[in-house]
Coordinates of N, CA and C in Angstrom, one line a residue:
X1 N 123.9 174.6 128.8 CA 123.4 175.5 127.7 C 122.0 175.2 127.5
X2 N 121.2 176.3 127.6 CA 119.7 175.7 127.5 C 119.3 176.0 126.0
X3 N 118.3 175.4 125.8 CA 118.0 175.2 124.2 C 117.1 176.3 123.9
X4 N 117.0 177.3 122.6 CA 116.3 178.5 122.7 C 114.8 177.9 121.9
X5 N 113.9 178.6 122.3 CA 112.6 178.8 122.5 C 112.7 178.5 121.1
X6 N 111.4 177.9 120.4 CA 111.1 177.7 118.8 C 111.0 179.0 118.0
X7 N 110.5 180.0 118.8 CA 110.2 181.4 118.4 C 111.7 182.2 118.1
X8 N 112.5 182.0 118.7 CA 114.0 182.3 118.5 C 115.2 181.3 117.6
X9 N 114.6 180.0 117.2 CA 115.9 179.4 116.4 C 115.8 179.8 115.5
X10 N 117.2 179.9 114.7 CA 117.2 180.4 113.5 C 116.5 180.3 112.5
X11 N 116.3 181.3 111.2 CA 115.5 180.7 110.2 C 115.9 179.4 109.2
X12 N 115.0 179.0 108.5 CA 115.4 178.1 107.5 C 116.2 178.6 106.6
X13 N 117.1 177.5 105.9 CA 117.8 178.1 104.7 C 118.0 178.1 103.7
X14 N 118.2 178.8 102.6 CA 117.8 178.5 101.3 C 118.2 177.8 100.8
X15 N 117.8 177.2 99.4 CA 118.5 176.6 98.9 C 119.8 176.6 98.3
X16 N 119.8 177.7 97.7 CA 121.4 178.9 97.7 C 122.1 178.5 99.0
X17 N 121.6 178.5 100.1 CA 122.8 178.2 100.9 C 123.1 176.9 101.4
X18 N 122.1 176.4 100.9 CA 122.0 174.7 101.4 C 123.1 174.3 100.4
X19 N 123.2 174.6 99.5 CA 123.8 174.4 97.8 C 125.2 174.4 97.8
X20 N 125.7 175.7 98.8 CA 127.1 176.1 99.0 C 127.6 175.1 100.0
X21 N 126.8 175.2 101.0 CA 127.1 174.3 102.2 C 127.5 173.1 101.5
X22 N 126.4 171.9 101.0 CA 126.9 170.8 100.2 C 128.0 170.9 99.6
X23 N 128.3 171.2 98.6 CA 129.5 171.5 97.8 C 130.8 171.8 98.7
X24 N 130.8 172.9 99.5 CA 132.0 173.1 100.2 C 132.2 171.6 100.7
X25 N 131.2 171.1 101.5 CA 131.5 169.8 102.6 C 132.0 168.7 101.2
X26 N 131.5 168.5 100.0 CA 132.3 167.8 98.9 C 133.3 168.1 98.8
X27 N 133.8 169.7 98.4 CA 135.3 169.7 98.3 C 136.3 169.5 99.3
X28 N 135.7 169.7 100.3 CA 136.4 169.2 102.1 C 137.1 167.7 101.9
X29 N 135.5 166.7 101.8 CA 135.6 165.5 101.5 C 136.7 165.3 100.5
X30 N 137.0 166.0 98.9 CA 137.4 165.5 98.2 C 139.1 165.5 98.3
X31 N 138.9 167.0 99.1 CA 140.5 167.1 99.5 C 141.3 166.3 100.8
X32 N 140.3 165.8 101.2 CA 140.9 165.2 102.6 C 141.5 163.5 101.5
X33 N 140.2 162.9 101.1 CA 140.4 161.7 100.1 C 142.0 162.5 99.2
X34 N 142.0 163.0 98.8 CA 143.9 163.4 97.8 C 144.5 163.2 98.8
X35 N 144.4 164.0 99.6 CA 145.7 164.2 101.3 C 145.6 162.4 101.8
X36 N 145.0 161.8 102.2 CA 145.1 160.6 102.7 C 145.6 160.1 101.2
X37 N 145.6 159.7 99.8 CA 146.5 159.4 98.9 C 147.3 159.6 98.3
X38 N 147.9 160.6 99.1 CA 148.9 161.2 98.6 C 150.0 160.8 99.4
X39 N 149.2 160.6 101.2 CA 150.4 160.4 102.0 C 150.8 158.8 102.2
X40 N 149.9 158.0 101.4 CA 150.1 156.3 101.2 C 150.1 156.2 100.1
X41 N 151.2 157.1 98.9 CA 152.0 156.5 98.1 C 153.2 156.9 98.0
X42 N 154.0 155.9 97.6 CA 153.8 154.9 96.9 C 153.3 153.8 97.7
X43 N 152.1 153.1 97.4 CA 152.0 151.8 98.4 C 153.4 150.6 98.3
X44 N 154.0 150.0 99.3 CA 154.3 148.7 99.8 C 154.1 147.9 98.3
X45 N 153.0 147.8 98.3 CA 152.3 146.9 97.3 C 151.6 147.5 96.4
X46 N 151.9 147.1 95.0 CA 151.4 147.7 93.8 C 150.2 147.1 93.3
X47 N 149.1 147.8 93.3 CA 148.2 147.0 92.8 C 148.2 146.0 91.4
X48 N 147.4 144.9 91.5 CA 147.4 144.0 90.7 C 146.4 143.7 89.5
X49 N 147.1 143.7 88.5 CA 145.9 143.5 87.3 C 145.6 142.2 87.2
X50 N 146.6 141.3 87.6 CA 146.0 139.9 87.2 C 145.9 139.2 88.8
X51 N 145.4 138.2 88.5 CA 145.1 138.0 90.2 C 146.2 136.3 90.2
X52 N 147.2 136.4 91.0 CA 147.9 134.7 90.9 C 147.6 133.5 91.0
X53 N 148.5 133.0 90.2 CA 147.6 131.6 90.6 C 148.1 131.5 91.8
X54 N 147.7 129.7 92.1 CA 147.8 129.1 93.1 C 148.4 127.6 92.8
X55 N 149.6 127.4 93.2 CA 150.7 126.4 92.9 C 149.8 125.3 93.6
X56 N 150.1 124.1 92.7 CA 149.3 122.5 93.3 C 148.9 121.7 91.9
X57 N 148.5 120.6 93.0 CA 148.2 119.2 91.6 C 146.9 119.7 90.6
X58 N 147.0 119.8 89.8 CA 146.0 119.8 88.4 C 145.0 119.2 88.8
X59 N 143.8 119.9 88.6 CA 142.2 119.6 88.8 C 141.9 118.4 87.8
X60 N 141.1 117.3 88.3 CA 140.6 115.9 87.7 C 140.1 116.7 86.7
X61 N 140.1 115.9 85.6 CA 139.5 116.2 84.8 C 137.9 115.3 84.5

């Protein structure tokens, strides 16, 4: 495929369309991130609010 001449690539694009472009590719992003958590829950493992201890001899005081 040969690459066209500077005089022939497309024009630049607006901001208007730069605007739409970003946003769509966000909503893309944001639906794919649901779809991927949607299909790993429930997790195995429930996240944790407290963090456990660790069983053993009591720190010197």
């Amino acid at each position: 495929m040969a690459n066209k001449p500077a005089s022939e690539k497309s024009p630049k694009k607006s901001d208007a369309v730069r605007s739409y472009e970003k946003e769509k590719r966000r909503k893309e992003d944001q639906e794919e991130l649901q779809e991927g958590l949607e299909d790993t829950f429930p997790a195995s493992d429930p996240v944790s609010v407290t963090q456990p201890s660790t069983p053993g001899k009591p720190n010197d005081r």
